[in-house]
Tab-separated table of C-alpha atoms and ligand atoms in Angstrom:
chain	number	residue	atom	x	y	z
A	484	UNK	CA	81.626	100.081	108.224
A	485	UNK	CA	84.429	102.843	108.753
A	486	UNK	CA	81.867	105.563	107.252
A	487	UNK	CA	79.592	104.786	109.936
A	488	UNK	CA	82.382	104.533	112.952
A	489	UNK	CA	83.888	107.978	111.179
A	490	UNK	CA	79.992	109.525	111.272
A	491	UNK	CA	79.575	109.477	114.912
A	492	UNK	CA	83.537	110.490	115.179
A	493	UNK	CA	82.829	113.235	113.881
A	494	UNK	CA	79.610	114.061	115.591
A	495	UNK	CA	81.654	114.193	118.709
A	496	UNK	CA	83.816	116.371	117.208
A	497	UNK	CA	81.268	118.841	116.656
A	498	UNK	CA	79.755	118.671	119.774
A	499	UNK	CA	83.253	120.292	121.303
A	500	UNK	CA	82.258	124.073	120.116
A	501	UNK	CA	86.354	124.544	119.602
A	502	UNK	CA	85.828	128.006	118.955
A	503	UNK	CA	89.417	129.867	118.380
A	504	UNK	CA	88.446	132.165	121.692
A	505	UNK	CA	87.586	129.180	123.576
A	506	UNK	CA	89.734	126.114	124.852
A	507	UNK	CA	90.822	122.999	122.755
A	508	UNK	CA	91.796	121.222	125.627
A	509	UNK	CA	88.708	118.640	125.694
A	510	UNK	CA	88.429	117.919	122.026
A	511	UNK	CA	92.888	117.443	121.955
A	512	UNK	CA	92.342	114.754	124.627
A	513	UNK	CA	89.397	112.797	122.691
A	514	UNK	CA	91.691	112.930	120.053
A	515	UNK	CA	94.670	111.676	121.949
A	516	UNK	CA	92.469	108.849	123.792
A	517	UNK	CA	91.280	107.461	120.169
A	518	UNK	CA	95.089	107.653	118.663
A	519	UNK	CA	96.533	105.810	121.719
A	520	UNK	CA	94.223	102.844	121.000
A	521	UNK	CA	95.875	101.775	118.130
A	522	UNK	CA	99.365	102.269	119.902
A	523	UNK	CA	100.651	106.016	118.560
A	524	UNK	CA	102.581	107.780	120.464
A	525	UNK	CA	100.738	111.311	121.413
A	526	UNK	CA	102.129	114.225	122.749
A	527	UNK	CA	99.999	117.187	123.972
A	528	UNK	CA	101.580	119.732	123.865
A	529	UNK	CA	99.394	123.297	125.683
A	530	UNK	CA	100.430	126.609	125.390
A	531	UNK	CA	101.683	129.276	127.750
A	532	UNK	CA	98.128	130.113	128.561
A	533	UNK	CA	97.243	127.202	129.558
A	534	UNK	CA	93.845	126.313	127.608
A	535	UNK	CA	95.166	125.744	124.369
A	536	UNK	CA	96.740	122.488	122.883
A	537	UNK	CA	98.455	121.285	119.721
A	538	UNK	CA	98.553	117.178	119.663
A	539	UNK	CA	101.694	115.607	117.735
A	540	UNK	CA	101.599	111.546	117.314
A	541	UNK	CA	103.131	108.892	115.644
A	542	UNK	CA	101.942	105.583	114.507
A	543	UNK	CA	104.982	103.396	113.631
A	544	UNK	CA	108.610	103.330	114.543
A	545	UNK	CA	110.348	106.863	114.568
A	546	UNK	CA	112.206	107.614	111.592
A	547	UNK	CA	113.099	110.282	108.758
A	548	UNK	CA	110.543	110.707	105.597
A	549	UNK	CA	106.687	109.985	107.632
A	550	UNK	CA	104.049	111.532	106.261
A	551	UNK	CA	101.975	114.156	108.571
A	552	UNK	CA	98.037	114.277	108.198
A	553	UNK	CA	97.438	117.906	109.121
A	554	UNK	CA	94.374	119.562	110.350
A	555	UNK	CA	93.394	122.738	112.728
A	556	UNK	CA	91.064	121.761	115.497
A	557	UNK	CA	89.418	125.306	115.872
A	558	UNK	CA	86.022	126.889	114.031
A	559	UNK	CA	85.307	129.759	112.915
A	560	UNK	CA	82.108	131.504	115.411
A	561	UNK	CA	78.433	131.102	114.737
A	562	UNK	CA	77.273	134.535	115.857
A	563	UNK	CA	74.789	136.671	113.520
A	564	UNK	CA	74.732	133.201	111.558
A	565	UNK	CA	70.782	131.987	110.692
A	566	UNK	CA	71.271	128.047	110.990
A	567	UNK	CA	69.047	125.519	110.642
A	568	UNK	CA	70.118	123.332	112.949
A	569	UNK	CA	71.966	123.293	116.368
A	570	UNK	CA	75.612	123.621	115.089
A	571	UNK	CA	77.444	122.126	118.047
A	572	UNK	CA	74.661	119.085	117.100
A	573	UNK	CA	75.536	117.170	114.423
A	574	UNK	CA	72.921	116.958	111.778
A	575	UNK	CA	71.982	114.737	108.516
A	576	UNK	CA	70.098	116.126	105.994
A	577	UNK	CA	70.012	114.398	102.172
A	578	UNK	CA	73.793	112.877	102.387
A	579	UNK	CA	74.928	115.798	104.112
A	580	UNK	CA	76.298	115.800	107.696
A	581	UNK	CA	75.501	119.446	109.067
A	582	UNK	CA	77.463	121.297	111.808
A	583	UNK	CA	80.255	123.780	112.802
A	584	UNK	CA	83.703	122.794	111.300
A	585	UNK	CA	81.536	119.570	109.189
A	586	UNK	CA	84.399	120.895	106.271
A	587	UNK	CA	86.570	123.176	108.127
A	588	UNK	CA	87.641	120.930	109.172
A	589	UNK	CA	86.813	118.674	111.422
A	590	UNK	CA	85.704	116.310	108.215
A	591	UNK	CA	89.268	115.497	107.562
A	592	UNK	CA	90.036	114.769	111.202
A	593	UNK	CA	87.343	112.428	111.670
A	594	UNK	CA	88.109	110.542	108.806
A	595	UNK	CA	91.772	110.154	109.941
A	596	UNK	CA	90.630	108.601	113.542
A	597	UNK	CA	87.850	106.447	111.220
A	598	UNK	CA	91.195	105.174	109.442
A	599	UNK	CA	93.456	104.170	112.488
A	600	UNK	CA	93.606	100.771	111.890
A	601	UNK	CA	94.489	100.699	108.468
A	602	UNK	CA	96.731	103.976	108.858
A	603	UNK	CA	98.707	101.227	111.529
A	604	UNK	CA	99.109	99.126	108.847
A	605	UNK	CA	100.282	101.726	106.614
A	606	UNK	CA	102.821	102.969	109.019
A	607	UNK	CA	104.682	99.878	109.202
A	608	UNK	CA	106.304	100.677	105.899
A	609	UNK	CA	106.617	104.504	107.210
A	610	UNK	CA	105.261	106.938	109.958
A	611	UNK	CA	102.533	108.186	109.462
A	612	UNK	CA	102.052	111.179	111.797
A	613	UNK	CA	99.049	113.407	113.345
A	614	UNK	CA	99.315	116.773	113.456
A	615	UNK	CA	96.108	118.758	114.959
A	616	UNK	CA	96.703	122.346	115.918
A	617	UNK	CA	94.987	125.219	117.970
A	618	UNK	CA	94.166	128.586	116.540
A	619	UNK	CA	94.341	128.275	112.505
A	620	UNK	CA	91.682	130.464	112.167
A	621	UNK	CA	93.104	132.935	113.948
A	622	UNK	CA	96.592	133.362	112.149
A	623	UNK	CA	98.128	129.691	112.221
A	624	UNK	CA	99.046	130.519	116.002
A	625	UNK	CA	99.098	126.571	117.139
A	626	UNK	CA	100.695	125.540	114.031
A	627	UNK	CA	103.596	128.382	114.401
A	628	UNK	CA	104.682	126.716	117.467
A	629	UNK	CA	104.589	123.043	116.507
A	630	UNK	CA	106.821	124.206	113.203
A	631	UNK	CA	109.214	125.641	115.993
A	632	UNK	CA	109.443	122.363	118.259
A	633	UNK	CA	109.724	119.917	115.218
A	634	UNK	CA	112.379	121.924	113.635
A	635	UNK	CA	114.414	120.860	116.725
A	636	UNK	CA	113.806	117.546	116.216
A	637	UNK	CA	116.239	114.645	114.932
A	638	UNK	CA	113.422	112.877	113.484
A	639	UNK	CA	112.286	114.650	110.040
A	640	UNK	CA	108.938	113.685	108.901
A	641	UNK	CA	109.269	113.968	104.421
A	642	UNK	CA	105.179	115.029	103.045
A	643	UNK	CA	102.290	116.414	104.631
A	644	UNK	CA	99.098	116.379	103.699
A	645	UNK	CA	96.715	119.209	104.970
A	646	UNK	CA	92.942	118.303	104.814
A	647	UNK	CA	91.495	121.513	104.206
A	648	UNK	CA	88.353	121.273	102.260
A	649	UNK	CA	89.223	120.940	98.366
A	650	UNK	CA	86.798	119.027	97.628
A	651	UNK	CA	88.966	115.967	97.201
A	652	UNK	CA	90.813	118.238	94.794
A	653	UNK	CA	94.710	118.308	94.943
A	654	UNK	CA	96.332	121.479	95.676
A	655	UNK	CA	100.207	122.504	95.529
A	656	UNK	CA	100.200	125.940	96.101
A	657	UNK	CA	98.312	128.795	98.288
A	658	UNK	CA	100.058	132.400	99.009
A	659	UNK	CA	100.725	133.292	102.008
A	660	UNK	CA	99.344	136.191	104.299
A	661	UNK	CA	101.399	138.574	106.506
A	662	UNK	CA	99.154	141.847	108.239
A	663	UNK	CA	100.877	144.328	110.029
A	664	UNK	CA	99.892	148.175	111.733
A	665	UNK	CA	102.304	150.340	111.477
A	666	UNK	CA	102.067	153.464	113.584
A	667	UNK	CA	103.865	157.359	112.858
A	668	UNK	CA	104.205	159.079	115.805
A	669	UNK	CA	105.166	162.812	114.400
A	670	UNK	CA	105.433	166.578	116.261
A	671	UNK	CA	102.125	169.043	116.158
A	672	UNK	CA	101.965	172.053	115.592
A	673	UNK	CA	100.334	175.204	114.126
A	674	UNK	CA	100.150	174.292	110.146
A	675	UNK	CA	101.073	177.773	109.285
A	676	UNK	CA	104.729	176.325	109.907
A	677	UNK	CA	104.977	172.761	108.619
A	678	UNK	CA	108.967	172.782	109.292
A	679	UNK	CA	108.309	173.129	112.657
A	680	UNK	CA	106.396	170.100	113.115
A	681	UNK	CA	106.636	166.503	112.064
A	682	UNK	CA	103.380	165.529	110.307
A	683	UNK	CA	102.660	161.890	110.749
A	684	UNK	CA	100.202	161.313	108.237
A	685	UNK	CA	102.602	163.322	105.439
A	686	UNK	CA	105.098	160.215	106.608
A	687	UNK	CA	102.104	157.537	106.130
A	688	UNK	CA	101.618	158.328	102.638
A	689	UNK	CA	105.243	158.430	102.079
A	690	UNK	CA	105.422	154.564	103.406
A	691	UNK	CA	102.381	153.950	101.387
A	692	UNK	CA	104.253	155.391	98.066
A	693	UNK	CA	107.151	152.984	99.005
A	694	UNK	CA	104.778	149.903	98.915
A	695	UNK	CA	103.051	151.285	95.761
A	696	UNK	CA	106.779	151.194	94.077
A	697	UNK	CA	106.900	148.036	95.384
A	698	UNK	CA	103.833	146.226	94.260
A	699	UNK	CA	105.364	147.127	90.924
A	700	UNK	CA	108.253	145.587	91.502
A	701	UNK	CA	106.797	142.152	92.781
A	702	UNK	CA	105.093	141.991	89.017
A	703	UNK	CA	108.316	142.038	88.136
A	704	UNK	CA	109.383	139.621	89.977
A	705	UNK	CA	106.563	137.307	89.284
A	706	UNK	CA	108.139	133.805	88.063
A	707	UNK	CA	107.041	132.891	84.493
A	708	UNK	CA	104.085	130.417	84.908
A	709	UNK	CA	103.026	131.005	88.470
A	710	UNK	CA	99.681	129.380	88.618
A	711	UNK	CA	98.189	131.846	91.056
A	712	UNK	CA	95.540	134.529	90.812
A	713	UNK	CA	96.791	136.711	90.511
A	714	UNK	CA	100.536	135.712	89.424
A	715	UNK	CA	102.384	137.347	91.434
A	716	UNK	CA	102.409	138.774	95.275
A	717	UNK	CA	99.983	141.594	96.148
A	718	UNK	CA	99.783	144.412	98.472
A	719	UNK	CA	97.037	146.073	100.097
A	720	UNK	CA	96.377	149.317	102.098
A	721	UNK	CA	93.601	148.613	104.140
A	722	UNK	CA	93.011	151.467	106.803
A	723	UNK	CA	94.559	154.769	107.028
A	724	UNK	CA	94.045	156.558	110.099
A	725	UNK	CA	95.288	160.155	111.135
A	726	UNK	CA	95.936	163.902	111.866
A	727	UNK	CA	93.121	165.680	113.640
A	728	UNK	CA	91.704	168.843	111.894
A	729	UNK	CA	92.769	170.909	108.105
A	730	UNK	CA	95.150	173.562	110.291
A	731	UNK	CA	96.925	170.872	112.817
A	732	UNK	CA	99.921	169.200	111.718
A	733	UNK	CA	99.120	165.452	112.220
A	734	UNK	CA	100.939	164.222	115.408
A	735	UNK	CA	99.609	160.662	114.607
A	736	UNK	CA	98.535	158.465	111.696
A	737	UNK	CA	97.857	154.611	111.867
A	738	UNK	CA	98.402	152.163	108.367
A	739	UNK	CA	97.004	148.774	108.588
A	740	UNK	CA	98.520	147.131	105.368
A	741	UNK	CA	98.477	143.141	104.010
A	742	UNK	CA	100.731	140.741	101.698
A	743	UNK	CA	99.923	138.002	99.993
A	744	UNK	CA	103.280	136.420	99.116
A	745	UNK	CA	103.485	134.162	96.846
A	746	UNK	CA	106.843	132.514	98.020
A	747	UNK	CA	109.331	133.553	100.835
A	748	UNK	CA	111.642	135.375	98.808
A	749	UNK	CA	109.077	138.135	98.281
A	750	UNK	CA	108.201	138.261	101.959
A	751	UNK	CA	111.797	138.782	102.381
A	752	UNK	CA	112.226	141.071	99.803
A	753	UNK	CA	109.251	143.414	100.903
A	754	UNK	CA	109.961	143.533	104.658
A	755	UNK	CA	113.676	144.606	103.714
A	756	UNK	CA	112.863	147.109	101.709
A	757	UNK	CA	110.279	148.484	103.164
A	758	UNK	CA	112.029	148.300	106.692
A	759	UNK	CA	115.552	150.194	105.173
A	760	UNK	CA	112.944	152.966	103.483
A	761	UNK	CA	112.200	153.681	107.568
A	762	UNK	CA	115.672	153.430	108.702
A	763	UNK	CA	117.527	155.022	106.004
A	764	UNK	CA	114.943	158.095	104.625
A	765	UNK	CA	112.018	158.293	106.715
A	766	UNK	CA	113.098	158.047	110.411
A	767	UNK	CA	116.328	160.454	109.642
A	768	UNK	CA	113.855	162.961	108.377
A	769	UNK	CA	111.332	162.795	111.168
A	770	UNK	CA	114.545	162.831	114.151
A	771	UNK	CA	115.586	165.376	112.582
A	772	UNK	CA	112.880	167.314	113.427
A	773	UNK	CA	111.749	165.803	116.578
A	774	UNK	CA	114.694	163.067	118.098
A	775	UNK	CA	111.097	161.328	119.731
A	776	UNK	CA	109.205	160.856	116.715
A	777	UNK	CA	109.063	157.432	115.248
A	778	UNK	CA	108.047	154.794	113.525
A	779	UNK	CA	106.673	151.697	115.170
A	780	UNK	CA	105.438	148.706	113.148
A	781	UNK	CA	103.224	145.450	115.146
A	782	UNK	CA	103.054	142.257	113.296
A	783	UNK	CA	99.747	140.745	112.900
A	784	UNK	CA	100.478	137.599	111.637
A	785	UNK	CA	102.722	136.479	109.209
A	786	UNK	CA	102.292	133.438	107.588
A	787	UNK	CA	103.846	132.121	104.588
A	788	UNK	CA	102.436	130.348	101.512
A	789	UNK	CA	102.912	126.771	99.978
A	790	UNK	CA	104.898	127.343	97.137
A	791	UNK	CA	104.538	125.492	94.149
A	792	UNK	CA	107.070	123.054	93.467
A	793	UNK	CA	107.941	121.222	90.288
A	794	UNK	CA	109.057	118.229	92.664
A	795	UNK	CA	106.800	117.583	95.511
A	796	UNK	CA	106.241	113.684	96.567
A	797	UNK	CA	103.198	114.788	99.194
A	798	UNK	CA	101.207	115.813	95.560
A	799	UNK	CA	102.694	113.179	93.570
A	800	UNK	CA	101.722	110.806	96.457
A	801	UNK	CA	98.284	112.174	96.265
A	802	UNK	CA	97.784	111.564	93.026
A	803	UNK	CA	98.526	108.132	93.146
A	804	UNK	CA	96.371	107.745	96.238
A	805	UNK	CA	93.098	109.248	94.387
A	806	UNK	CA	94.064	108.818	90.562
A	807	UNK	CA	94.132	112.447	89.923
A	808	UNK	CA	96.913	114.444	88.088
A	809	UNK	CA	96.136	117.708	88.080
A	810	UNK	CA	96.989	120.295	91.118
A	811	UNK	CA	96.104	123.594	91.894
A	812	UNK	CA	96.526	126.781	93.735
A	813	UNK	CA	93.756	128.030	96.675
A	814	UNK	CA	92.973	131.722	97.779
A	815	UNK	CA	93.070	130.695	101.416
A	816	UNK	CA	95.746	130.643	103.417
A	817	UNK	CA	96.228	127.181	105.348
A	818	UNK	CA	99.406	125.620	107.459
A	819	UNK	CA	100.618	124.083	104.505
A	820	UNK	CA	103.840	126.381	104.101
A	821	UNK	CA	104.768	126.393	107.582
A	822	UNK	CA	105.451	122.561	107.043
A	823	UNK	CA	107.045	123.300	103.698
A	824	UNK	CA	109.259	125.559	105.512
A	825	UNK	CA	110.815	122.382	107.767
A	826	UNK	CA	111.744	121.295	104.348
A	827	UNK	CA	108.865	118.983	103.919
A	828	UNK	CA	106.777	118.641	100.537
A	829	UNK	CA	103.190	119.520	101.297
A	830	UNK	CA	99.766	119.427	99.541
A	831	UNK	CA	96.083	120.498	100.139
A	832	UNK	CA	93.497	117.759	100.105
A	833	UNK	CA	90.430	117.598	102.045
A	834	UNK	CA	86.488	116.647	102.375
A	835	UNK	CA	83.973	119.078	101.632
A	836	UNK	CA	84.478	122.507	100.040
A	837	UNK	CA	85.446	125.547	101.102
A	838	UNK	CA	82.452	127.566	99.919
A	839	UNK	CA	80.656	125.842	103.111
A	840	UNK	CA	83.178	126.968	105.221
A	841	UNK	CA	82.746	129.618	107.869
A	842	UNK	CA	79.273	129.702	107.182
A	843	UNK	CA	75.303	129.016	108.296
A	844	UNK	CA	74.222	125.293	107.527
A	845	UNK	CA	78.357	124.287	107.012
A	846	UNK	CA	78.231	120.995	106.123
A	847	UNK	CA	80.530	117.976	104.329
A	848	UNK	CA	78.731	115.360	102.274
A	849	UNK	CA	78.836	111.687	102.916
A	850	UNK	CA	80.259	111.110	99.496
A	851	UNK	CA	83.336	113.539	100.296
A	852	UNK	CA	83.797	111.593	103.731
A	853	UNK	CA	84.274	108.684	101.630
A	854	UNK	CA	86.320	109.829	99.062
A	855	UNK	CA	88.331	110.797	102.143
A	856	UNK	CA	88.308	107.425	103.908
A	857	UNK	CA	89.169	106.093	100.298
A	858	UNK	CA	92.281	108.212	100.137
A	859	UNK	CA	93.509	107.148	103.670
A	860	UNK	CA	92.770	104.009	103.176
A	861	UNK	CA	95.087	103.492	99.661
A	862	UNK	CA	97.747	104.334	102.238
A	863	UNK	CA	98.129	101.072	103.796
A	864	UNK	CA	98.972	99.668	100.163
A	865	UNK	CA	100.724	102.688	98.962
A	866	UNK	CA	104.596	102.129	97.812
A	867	UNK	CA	104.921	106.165	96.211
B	1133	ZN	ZN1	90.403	125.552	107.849
C-alpha cells in the first residue's frame, strides 16, 4: 500500500532533526538515494558553507513545460515547546502521524517519494521535477539560490506545485515579505544648538513619515479585486531605536521596518521611492552638516509573493487533479513566487494545515497523506 511505504518515509524524515541552524546534508542524500531508484536524475547541489544542500531532479527526458513538486527540507526548532512525544520520533496517535515538520513539511515530501513509481509513469508524457530546498524557514535562503541556477538553464520547467500545508486546499496567491534595518548615523552634540549637530533619530522619523505617505499610496495602488487580506501591500515599523538622553542630539537611531507586497511592482515601487527620499532629501541634508553622516540600510530578506494570476495552468492543473475549483490566498510567505518569478505558474497545495505548523504535538493526518498520494497519483493519467 503506498500509504504505508509513504508512513515509514516519512518517519525517516523526521528522524533527521533538519533544523534551519543545523545541516541538511543527511536527509538531501536519503532523498537523492530514494529518487535515483526509479532512474531521476539528482543533483545536489551544497552551499558555500558547506553543510547545507538544495536537491534538483528530474524524472523523464529533459524538456521545456515539467512540472516541479516543491518543498523546504528544514523545521522550525522545538525549544520552550511542551510535546508529547519525542519529535525527531515519529508518532501515531488517532489517524494522526506526530512529529517535527509532520505538515511543514515534510508530509508533502514523503508523499512525493511514496509516489515515485507512478510519478515515472507520469513523466513520460512530461518532467516531472523535485525541488527540495535548505533554509525556508529562515528567509527562502536555499530556494533563492536554486531560482538563480535554473534561471540559467536552457531547460524551462512550466508549473510548480509547492506542498505547503493547505489542507489539500488550492492556493494562487500569498504576499510576499521583504525586512530590512536601516541605520542613521548623525553628528552629537550639545542640544542647545541643534544646527550644529545632525540628529539621527530626527532623520528616522523623517524616513518613517516617507513610508507612512507611502502605505497610502500602495491603497491606492491596490488592483480592484485583489483577494488578499488585506487588499493591498502593507508596511510596518517594527523597532525604533535611538539618541541617548533629552539634552544630546542623537548621533544614532536604528529602524527595523517590513513589507508585505502583494506583487513585484510594489516592491519595486517602495524600494525606489523610499531609496531616492535618502539620496535626494535626506542624505543632502545630513552631509551638509556632517560630510560622514549617513544612511546605511541591510537587507533582511526579501522575498516576493505569488501573485494571483487570472491564467495559471499549475492551479488549473490542480483543480483537475483534486476536483476542486476554488483558490485562495495564504498569510504565509512560501517559495512559491520565487518560481513564479522564472516565469513559471505556481500554486500552494499541501497535507496537513498550517495551524499545526511550527508548533508542540505538529502533526499531519493520515487522511491528508492520502488526499496527497491521491493528488500525485491523478498525475500519471493527467492530460491538463
Ligand atoms: Zn513550510
Amino acid at each position: 500500500m503506498r500509504i504505508d511505504t509513504t508512513r515509514a518515509i516519512l518517519s525517516d524524515l523526521i528522524a533527521y532533526p533538519t533544523i534551519s541552524t543545523d545541516s541538511n546534508l543527511p536527509i538531501i542524500h536519503y532523498i537523492a538515494d530514494r529518487l535515483e531508484t526509479v532512474g531521476a536524475a539528482v543533483e545536489v547541489m551544497v552551499d558555500e558553507s558547506g553543510h547545507k544542500a538544495n536537491l534538483f531532479a528530474t524524472l523523464g527526458a529533459p524538456r521545456d513545460g515539467g512540472l516541479v513538486l516543491s518543498g523546504h527540507s528544514d523545521v522550525v526548532p522545538v525549544t520552550d515547546q511542551d510535546w508529547t512525544s519525542d519529535p525527531f520520533t515519529m508518532t501515531e496517535r488517532d489517524g494522526k502521524l506526530y512529529g517535527r515538520g509532520a505538515c511543514d513539511m515534510k508530509g508533502f515530501i514523503a508523499a512525493c517519494l511514496g509516489s515515485l513509481d507512478l510519478l515515472a509513469e507520469a513523466a513520460k508524457t512530461r518532467p516531472i521535477h523535485f525541488a527540495f530546498t535548505h533554509d525556508e524557514e529562515v528567509g527562502c535562503l536555499g530556494a533563492q539560490e536554486l531560482v538563480k541556477l535554473l534561471a540559467k538553464r536552457p531547460v524551462k520547467p512550466g508549473l510548480c506545485i509547492i506542498g505547503e500545508p493547505t489542507s489539500m486546499q488550492v492556493f494562487d496567491g500569498n504576499k510576499g515579505c521583504c525586512e530590512y534595518t536601516v541605520r542613521f548615523e548623525g553628528l552629537p552634540g550639545h542640544s542647545s544648538a541643534p544646527e550644529k549637530g545632525v540628529n539621527a533619530v530626527e532623520y528616522a522619523v523623517r524616513y518613517i513619515n516617507r513610508l507612512f505617505e507611502l502605505r497610502a499610496e500602495l491603497v491606492k495602488r491596490c488592483p480592484e479585486g485583489s483577494r488578499f487580506d488585506p487588499p493591498q501591500t502593507t508596511l510596518n515599523v517594527g523597532a525604533l531605536k535611538g539618541g541617548t538622553s533629552h539634552n544630546v542630539i542623537a548621533p544614532r537611531a536604528e529602524l527595523a521596518w517590513e513589507m508585505r507586497p502583494i506583487n513585484a511592482a510594489d516592491m519595486e515601487f517602495v524600494k525606489g521611492e523610499i531609496a531616492s527620499y535618502v539620496e535626494d532629501t535626506l542624505l543632502p541634508e545630513m552631509r551638509a552638516i556632517a560630510p560622514e553622516a549617513g544612511i546605511a540600510t541591510e537587507t533582511i530578506g526579501e522575498v516576493v509573493g505569488l501573485e494571483p494570476m487570472d491564467d495559471n495552468a499549475a492551479r488549473d492543473l490542480v483543480f483537475a487533479l483534486t476536483g476542486q475549483n476554488h483558490a485562495g490566498c495564504v498569510a504565509f510567505n512560501t517559495e512559491a513566487g520565487l518560481f513564479q518569478s522564472l516565469g513559471m505558474d505556481a500554486v500552494i497545495c499541501g497535507p496537513g494545515s498550517i495551524e499545526q505548523a511550527h508548533k508542540a504535538d505538529e502533526f499531519v493526518s493520515l487522511e491528508q497523506m492520502d488526499q496527497a498520494l491521491t493528488m500525485l497519483g491523478r498525475l500519471a493519467s493527467a492530460r491538463t
